[in-house]
Coordinates of C-alpha atoms in Angstrom, one line a residue:
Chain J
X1 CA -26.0 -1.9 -34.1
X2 CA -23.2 -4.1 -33.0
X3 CA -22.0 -0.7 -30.9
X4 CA -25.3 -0.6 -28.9
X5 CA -25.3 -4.2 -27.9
X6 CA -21.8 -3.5 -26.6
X7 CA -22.3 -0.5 -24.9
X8 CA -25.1 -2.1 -23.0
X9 CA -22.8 -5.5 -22.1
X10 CA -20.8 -2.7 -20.6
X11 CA -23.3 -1.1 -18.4
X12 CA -24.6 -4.6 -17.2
X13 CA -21.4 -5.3 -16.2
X14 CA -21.1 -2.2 -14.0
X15 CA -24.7 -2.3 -12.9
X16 CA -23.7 -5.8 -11.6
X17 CA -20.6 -4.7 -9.6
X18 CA -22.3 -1.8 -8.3
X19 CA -25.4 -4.2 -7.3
X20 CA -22.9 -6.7 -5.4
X21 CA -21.0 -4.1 -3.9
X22 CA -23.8 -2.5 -2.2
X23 CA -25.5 -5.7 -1.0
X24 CA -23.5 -5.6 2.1
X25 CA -24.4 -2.5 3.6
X26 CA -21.8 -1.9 6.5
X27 CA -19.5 -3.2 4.4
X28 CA -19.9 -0.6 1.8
X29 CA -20.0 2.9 4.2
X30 CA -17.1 1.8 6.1
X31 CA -15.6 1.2 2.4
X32 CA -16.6 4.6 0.7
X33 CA -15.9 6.6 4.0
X34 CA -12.3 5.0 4.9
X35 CA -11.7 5.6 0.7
X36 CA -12.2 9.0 1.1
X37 CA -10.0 9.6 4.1
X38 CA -7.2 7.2 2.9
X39 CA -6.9 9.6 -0.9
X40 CA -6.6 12.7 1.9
X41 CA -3.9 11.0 3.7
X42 CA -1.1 11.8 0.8
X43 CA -2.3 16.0 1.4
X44 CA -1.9 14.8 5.4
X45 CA 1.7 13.5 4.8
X46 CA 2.8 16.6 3.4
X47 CA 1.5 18.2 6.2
X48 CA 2.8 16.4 8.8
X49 CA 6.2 16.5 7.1
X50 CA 5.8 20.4 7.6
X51 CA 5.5 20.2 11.5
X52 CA 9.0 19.1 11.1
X53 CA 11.0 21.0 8.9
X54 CA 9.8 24.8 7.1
X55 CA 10.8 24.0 3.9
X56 CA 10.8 20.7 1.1
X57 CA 13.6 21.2 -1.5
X58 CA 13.1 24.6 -1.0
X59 CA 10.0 24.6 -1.2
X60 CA 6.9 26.0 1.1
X61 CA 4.0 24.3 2.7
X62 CA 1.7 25.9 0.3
X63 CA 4.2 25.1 -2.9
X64 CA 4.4 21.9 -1.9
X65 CA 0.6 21.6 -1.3
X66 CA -0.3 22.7 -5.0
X67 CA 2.0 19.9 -6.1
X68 CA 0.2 17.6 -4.4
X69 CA -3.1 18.2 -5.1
X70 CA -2.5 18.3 -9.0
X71 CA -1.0 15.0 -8.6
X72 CA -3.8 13.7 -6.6
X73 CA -6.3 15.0 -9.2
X74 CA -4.7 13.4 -12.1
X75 CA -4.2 10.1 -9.9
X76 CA -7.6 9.9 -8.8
X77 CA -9.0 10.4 -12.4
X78 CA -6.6 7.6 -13.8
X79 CA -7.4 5.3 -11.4
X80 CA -11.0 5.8 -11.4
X81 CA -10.5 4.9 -15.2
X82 CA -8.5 2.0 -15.6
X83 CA -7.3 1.6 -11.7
X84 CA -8.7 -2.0 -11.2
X85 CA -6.4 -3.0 -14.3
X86 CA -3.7 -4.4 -11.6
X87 CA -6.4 -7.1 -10.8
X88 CA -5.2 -8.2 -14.1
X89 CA -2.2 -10.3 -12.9
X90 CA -4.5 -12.2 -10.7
X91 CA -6.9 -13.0 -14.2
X92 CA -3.4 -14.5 -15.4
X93 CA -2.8 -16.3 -12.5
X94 CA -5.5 -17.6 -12.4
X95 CA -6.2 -18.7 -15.7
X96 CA -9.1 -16.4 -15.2
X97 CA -8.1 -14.2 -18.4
X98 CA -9.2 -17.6 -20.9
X99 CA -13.1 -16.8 -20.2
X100 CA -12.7 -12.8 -20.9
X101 CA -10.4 -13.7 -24.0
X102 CA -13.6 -15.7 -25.1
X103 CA -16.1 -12.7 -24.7
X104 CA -16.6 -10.9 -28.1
X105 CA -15.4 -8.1 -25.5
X106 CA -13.0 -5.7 -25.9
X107 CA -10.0 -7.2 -22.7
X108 CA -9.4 -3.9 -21.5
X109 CA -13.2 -2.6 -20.6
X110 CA -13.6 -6.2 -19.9
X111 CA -11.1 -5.7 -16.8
X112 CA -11.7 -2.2 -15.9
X113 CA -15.5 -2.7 -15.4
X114 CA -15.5 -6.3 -14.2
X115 CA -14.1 -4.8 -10.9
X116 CA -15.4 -0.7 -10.8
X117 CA -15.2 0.5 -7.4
X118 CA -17.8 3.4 -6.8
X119 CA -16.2 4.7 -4.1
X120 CA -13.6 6.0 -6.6
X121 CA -15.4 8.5 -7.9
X122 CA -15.9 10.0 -4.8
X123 CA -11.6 10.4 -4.5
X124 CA -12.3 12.2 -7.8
X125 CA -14.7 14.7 -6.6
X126 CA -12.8 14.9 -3.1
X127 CA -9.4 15.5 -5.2
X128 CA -10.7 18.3 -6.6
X129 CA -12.0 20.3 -3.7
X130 CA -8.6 20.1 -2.0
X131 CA -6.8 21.1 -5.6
X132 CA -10.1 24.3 -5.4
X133 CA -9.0 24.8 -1.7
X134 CA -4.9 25.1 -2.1
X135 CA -5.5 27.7 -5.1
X136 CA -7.5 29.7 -2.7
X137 CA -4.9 29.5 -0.8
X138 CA -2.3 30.4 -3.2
X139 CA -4.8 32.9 -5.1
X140 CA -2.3 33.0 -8.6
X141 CA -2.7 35.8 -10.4
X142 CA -5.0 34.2 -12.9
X143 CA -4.2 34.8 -16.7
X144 CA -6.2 33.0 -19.5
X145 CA -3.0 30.7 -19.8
X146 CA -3.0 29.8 -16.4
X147 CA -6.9 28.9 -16.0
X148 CA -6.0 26.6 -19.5
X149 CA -3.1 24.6 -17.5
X150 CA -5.3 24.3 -14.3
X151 CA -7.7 22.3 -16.3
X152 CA -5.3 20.3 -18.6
X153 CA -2.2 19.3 -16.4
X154 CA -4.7 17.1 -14.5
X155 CA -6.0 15.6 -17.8
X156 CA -2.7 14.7 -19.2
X157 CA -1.6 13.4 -15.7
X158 CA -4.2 11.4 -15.5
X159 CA -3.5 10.1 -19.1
X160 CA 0.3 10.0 -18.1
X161 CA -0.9 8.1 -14.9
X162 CA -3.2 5.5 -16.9
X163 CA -0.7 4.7 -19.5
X164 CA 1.6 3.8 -17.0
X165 CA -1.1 1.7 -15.2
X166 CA -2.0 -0.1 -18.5
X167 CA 1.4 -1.0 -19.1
X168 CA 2.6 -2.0 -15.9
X169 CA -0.1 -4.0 -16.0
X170 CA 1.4 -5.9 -19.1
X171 CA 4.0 -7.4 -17.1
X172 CA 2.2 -10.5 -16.3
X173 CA 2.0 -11.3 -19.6
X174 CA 5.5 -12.0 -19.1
X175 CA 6.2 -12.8 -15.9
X176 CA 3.2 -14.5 -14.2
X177 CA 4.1 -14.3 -10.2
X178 CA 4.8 -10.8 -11.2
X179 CA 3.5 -9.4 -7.5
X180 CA 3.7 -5.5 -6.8
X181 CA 6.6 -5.3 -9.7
X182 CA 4.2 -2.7 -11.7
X183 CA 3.2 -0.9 -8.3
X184 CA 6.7 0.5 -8.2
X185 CA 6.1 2.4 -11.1
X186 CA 2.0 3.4 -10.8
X187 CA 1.8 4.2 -7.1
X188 CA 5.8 5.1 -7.0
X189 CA 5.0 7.5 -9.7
X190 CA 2.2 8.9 -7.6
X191 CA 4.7 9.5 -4.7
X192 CA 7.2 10.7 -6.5
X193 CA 5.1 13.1 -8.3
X194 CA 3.7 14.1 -4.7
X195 CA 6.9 16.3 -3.8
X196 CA 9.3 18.6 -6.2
X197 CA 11.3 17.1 -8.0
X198 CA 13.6 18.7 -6.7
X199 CA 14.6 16.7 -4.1
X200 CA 15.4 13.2 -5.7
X201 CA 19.0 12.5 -6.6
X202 CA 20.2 12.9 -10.2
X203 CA 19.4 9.6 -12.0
X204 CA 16.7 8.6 -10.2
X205 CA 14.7 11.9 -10.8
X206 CA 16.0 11.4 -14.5
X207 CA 14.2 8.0 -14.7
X208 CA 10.9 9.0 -13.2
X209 CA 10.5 12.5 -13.9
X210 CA 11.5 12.4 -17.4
X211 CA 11.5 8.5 -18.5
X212 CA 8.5 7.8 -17.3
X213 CA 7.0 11.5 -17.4
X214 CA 5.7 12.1 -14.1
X215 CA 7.4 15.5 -13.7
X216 CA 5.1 16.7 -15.9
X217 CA 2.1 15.8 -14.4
X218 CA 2.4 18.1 -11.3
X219 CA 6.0 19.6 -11.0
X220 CA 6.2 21.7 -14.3
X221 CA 2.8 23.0 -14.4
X222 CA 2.9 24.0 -10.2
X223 CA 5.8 26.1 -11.2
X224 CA 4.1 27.8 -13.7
X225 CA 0.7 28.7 -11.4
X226 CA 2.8 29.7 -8.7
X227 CA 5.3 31.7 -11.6
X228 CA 8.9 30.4 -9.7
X229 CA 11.2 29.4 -11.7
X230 CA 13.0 25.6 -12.2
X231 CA 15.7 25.6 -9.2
X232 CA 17.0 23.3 -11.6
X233 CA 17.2 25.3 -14.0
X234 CA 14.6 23.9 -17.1
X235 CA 13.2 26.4 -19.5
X236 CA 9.8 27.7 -18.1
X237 CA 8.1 26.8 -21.4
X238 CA 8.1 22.4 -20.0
X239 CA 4.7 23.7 -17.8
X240 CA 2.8 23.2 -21.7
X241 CA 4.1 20.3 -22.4
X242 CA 2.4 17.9 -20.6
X243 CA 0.0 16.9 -23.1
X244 CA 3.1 16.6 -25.1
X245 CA 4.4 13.4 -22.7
X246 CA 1.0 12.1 -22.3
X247 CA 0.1 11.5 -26.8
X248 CA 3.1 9.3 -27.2
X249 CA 2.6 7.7 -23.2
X250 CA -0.6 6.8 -24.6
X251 CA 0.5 5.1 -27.7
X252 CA 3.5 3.2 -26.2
X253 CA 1.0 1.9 -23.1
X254 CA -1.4 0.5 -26.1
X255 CA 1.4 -0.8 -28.0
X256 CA 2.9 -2.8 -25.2
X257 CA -1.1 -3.8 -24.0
X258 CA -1.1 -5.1 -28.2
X259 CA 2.1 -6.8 -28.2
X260 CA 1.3 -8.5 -24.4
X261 CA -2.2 -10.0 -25.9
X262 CA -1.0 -11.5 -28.4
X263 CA 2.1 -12.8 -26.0
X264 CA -0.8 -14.5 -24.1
X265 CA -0.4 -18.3 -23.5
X266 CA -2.9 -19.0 -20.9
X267 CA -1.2 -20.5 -17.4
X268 CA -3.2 -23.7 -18.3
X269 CA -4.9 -24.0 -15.0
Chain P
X1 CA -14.2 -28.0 24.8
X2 CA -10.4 -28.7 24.6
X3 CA -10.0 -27.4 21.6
X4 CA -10.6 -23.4 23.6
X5 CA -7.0 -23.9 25.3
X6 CA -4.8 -22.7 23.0
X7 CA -1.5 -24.0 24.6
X8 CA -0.8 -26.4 26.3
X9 CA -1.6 -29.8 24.7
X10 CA 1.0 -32.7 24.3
X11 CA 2.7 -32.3 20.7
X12 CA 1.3 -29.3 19.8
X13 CA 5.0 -27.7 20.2
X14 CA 6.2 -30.1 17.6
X15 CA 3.4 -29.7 15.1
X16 CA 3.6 -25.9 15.6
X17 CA 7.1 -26.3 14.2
X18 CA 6.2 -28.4 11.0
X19 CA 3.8 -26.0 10.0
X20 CA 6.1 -23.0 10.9
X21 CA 8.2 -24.8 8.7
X22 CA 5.5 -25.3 6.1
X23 CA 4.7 -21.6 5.9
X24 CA 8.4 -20.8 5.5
X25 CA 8.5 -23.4 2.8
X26 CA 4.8 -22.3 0.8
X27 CA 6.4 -18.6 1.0
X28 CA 9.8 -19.8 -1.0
X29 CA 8.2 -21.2 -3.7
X30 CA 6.6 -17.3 -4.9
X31 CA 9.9 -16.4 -6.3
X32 CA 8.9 -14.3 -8.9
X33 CA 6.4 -12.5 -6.6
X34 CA 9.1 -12.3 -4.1
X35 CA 11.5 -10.3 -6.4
X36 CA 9.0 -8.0 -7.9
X37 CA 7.9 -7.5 -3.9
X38 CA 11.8 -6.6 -2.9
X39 CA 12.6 -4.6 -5.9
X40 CA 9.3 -2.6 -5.0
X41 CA 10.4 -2.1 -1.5
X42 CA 13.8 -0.7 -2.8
X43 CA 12.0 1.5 -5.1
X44 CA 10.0 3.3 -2.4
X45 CA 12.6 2.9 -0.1
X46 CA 14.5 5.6 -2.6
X47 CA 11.3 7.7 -2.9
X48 CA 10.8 8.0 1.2
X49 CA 14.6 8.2 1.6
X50 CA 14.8 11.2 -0.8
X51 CA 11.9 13.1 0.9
X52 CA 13.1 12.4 4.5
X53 CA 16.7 13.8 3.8
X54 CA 15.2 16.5 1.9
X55 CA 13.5 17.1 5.4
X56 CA 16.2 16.9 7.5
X57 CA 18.2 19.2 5.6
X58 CA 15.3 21.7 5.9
X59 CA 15.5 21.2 9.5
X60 CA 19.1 22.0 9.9
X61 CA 20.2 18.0 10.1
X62 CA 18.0 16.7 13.1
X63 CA 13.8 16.5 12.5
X64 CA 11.9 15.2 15.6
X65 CA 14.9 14.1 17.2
X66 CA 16.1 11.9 14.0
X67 CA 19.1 12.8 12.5
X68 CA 19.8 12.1 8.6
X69 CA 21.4 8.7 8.8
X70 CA 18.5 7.3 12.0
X71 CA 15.7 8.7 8.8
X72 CA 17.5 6.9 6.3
X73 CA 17.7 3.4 8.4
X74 CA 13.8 3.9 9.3
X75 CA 13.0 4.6 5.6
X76 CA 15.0 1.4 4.7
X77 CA 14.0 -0.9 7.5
X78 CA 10.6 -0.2 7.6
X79 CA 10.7 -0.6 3.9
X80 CA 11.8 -3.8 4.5
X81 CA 9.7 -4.7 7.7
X82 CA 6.1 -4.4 5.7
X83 CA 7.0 -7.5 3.8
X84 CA 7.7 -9.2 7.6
X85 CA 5.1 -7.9 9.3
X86 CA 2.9 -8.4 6.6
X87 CA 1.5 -4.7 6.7
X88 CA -1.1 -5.2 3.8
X89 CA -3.5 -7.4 2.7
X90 CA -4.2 -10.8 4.2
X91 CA -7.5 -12.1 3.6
X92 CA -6.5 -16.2 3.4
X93 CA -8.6 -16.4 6.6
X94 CA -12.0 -14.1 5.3
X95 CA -12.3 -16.0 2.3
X96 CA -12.2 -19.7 3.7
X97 CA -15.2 -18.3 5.2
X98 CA -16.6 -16.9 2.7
X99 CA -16.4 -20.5 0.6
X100 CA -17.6 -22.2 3.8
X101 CA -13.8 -23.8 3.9
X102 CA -13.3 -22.9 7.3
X103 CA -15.0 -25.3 8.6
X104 CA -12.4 -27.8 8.5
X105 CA -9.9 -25.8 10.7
X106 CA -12.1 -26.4 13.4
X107 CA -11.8 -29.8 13.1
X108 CA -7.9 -29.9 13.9
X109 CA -6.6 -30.8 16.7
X110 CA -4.8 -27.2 16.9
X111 CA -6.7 -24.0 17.8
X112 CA -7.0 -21.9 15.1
X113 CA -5.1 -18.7 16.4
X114 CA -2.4 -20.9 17.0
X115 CA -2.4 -23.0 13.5
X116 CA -2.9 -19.5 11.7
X117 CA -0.1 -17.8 13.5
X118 CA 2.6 -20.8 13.4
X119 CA 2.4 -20.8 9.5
X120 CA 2.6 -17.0 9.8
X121 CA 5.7 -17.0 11.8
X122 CA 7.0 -19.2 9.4
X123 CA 6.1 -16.9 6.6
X124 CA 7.5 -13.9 8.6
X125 CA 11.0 -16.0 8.7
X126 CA 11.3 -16.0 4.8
X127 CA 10.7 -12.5 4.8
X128 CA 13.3 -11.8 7.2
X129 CA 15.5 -13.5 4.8
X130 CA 14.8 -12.3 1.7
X131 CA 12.4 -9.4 1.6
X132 CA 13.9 -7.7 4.4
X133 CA 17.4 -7.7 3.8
X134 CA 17.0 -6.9 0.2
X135 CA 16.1 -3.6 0.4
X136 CA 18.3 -3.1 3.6
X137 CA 21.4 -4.0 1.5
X138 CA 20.4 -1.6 -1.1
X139 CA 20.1 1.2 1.0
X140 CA 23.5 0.7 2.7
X141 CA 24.7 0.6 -0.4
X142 CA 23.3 3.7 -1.9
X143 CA 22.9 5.7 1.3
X144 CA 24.5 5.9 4.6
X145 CA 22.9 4.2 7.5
X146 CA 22.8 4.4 11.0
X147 CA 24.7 1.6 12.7
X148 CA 23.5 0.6 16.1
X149 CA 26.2 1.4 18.6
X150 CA 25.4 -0.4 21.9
X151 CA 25.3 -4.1 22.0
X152 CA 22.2 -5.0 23.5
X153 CA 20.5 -3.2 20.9
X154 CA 20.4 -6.5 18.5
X155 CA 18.7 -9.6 20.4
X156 CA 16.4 -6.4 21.8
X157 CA 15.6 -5.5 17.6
X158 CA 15.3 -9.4 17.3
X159 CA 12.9 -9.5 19.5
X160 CA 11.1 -6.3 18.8
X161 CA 10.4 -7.3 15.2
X162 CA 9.0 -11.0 16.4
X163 CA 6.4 -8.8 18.2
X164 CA 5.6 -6.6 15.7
X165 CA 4.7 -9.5 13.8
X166 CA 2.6 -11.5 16.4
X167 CA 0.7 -7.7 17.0
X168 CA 0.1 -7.8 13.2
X169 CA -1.0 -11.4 13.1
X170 CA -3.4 -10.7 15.7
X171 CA -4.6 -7.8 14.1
X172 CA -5.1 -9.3 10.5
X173 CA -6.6 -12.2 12.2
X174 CA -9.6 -10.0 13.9
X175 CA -10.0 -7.9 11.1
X176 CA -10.8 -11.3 8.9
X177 CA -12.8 -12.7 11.8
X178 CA -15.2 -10.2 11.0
X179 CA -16.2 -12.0 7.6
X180 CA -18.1 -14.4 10.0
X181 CA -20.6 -11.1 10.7
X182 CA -20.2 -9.6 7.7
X183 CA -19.2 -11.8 5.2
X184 CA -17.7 -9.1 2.6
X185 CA -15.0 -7.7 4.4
X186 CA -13.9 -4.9 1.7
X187 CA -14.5 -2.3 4.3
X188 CA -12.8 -3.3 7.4
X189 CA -9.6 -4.0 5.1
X190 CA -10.0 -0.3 3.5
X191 CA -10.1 1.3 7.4
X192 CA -7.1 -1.4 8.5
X193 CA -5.4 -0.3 5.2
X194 CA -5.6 3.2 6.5
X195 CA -4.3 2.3 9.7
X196 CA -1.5 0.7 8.6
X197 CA -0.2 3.5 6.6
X198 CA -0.5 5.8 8.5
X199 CA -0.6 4.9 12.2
X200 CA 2.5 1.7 12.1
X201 CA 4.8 4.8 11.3
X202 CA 5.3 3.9 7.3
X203 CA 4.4 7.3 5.8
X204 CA 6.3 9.3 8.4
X205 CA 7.8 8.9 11.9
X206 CA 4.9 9.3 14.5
X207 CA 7.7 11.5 16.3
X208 CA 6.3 14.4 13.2
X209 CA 2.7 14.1 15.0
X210 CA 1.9 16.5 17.8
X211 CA 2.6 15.4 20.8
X212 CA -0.6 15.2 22.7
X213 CA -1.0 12.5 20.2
X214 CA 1.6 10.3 20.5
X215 CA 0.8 8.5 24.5
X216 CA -2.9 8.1 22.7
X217 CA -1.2 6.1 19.7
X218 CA 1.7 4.0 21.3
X219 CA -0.9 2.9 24.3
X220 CA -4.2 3.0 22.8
X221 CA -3.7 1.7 19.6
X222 CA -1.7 -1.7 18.8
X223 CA -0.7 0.1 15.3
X224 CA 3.0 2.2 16.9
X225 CA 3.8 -1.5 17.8
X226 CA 4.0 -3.2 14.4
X227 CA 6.3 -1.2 12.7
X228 CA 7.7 2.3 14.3
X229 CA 8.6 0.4 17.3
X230 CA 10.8 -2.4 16.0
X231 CA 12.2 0.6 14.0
X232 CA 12.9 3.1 17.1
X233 CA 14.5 0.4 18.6
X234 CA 17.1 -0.4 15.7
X235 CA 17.9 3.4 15.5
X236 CA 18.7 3.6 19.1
X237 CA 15.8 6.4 19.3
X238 CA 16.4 7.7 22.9
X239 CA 17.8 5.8 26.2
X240 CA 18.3 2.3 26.4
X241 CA 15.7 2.1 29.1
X242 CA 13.0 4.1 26.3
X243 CA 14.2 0.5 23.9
X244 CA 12.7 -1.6 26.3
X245 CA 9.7 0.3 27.3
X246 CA 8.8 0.4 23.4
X247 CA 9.7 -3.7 23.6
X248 CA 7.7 -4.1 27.0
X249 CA 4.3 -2.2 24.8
X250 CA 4.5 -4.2 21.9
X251 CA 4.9 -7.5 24.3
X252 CA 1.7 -6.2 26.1
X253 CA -0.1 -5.5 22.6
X254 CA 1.0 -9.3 21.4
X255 CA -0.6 -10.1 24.5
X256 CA -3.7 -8.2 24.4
X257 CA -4.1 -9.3 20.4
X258 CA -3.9 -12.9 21.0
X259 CA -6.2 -12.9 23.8
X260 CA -9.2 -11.4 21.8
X261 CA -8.2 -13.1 18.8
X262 CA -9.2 -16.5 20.9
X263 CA -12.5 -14.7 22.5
X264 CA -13.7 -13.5 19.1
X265 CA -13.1 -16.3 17.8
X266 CA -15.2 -18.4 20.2
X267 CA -17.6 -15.9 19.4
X268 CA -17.2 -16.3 15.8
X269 CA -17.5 -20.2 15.5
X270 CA -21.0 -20.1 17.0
X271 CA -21.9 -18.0 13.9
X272 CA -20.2 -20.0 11.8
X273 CA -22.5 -20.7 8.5
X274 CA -21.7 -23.1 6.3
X275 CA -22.9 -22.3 2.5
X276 CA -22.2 -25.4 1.7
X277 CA -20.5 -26.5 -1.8

């Protein structure tokens, strides 16, 4: 009983957003349609980037494209999902954080539906259609294996993604003025997943494509579509193991999230 | 009404100073946010760096006419630069109107372009200092970049980059004048947001674009001006005279910006509503 009561504060809470959102009209189409165009852009760069050179880390345009689109699949889905948590430094800052804290709420849903963005969906959808559109492009051959890792690399991205959203998130637990710090790591892990791997240098790639996991929420699995092998050299068997990254992403993202509650001393103000 | 002439009004010099100076000063106390803001910076400024060698290697060493080390200095100086220009998000100015605040910068002595811009300057000082050259240092320490070789080149970047910033200011400024019409401004700073990546240069050189495009941009759009041209100027991107027509259509664009930043807001105040509170 308890459960239903929540489950409808939740949906009250996005009904409301949704509600004030669309109260100013002009505001709201110029919003969903400049969304839309601004999730294409990252598909643009890569295009542009093209005019002037024929290959990326020795990679082609249409390579590069598949990369891209699974990362922008798995991105949008994330940050549909829990994107609005880096409001949550502001909520710190301003002392906002007390009042949800208070709520017999769970934080988390709390934050992620006190600021739902509609539009986001729509990157979802629009995500996908380009991801559709680049295989179509690339026509694999398609085995049962690789219809499977079409449809769960951008799942475990997007959990890859969100973990690293939730946790970055954490850090104004800690450090209240904490700016863009976590933005380094949520939309720098979308760039960086945008292009092969390939082409970062050593310790860098090391940090972000296997510390934080982002090589496998695009790289590994584009390879195995497109059946090229690593040009740096990793066994071809990494393209499954994304959901492998994303189960213990997951638990460390909810562990910090636990340990940053409970950190919690409100900024007083 | 007076208060319509910007300029020239006895004192106003001085007081344009103090607040300069106040901006400068309300900026240095975020030092935490600072940090996190600079070590961001150097973190994309790694990213872009990567994938702009990356394409200048495909292209056998020069793409669009930039070769390795002129890509690495934009990466890092426009890395830099979107903390001093202020590329993203500014919205001080929408939501004093939204809370019906506003109201008491009309009563300053000061027109309001000029109050908001001083303490922008200001802020666009401490930038310079910290949020600028850290990532710069970074990057001449991790990769080589490309050192200006003729003289001139420095006051010209000087002045390059306080034009960028006035064009930016005068942009932000009539993209939150619009609150007074519309009150929620999420939209207008979603399509800005767009233009600012993509149009000021920061995703990729507008040199990659096709050409056709480029005249429409750099003359038709104030965007080139607030952060590829400052940029092209510091990597010595064609002839000396090319440096100073780039610095001659960002001076126009400052111009232009300012201009119908006062109109529309003459416009503006007349719709002014106060909500009260």
């Amino acid at each position: 009983m308890a459960d239903r009561g929540r489950v409808s504060a939740y949906r009250a809470l996005l009904a409301a957003q949704v509600r004030a959102q669309t109260q100013y009209r002009f505001s709201f189409w110029l919003d969903a349609v400049s969304s839309s165009v601004v999730s294409l852009l990252d598909i643009v760069a890569v295009l542009v980037l093209f005019r002037a050179t024929p290959a990326l880390g020795g990679f082609s345009v249409a390579q590069c494209l598949l990369i891209a689109s699974l990362c922008n699949v798995a991105f949008s889905l994330a940050d549909a999902v829990v994107g609005n948590i880096d409001t949550m430094r502001q909520y710190i800052r301003t002392g906002r954080l007390d009042s949800i804290l208070l709520r017999p709420m769970g934080v988390l849903p709390q934050l992620v539906f006190g600021d739902f963005a509609p539009r986001r969906l729509g990157r979802v959808l629009q995500s996908g259609l380009v991801l559709a559109a680049t295989l179509a492009w690339i026509d694999p051959q398609w085995t049962v294996g690789r219809v499977v890792l079409v449809l769960a690399a951008p799942l475990a991205g997007a959990v890859i993604f969100a973990s690293v959203f939730v946790a970055g998130s954490t850090v104004a637990f800690w450090f209240v003025e904490s700016g863009e710090f976590a933005n380094a790591f949520t939309y720098g892990g979308r760039d960086f997943t945008l292009y092969p791997i390939s082409l970062y240098p050593g310790w860098f790639r090391k940090v972000f494509a296997y510390g934080l996991g982002f090589a496998f929420v695009a790289y590994y699995p584009a390879l195995a579509l497109l059946g090229v092998p690593d040009p740096l050299g990793a066994p071809a068997a990494l393209a499954w193991c994304s959901p492998l990254v994303a189960v213990p992403a997951v638990l460390a993202a909810a562990l910090v999230w636990r340990v940053g509650v409970r950190h919690y001393r409100s900024t007083g103000s | 009404m007076g208060i319509d002439v910007p300029w020239p009004r006895p004192g106003t010099f001085r007081t344009s100073l103090a607040l300069a100076g106040a901006g400068f000063r309300r900026w240095a106390t975020y030092r935490q946010a600072m940090l996190a803001g600079a070590f961001t910076n150097t973190i994309f400024g790694f990213l872009r760096c990567s994938v702009m060698l990356a394409v200048a290697g495909g292209a056998g060493g020069v793409a669009a006419g930039y070769r390795g080390p002129q890509l690495v200095t934009y990466v890092w100086v426009g890395q830099g630069l979107l903390a001093v220009v202020q590329l993203w998000g500014w919205t001080e100015l929408a939501d004093r109107v939204r809370t019906g605040d506003v109201q008491s910068d009309l009563l300053r002595p000061i027109h309001p372009v000029l109050t908001y811009l001083t303490a922008d300057l200001g802020r666009a000082g401490f930038a310079m200092c910290t949020r600028f050259a850290a990532p710069l240092v970074v990057g001449a320490l991790a990769f080589q970049l490309y050192v200006p070789h003729r003289l001139a080149t420095y006051p010209l970047a000087l002045v390059s980059v306080f034009a960028a910033t006035v064009v930016s200011f005068g942009v932000r400024y009539l993209v939150n004048l619009t609150s007074f019409w519309l009150l929620d401004i999420r939209g207008v700073l979603v399509a800005w947001l767009l233009c600012a990546n993509v149009l000021t240069g920061l995703y990729f050189p507008l040199a990659f674009l096709p050409g056709w495009l480029q005249p429409i941009l750099w003359y038709g759009t104030p965007f080139p001006s607030i952060l590829q041209a400052p940029v092209d100027v510091l990597v010595e991107r064609g002839t000396a005279a090319h440096q100073l027509s780039i610095v001659a259509v960002q001076l126009g664009w400052a111009a232009a910006v300012l201009a119908l930043s006062v109109l529309v807001q003459r416009r503006a105040e007349r719709r002014l509503v106060v909500q009260g509170g």
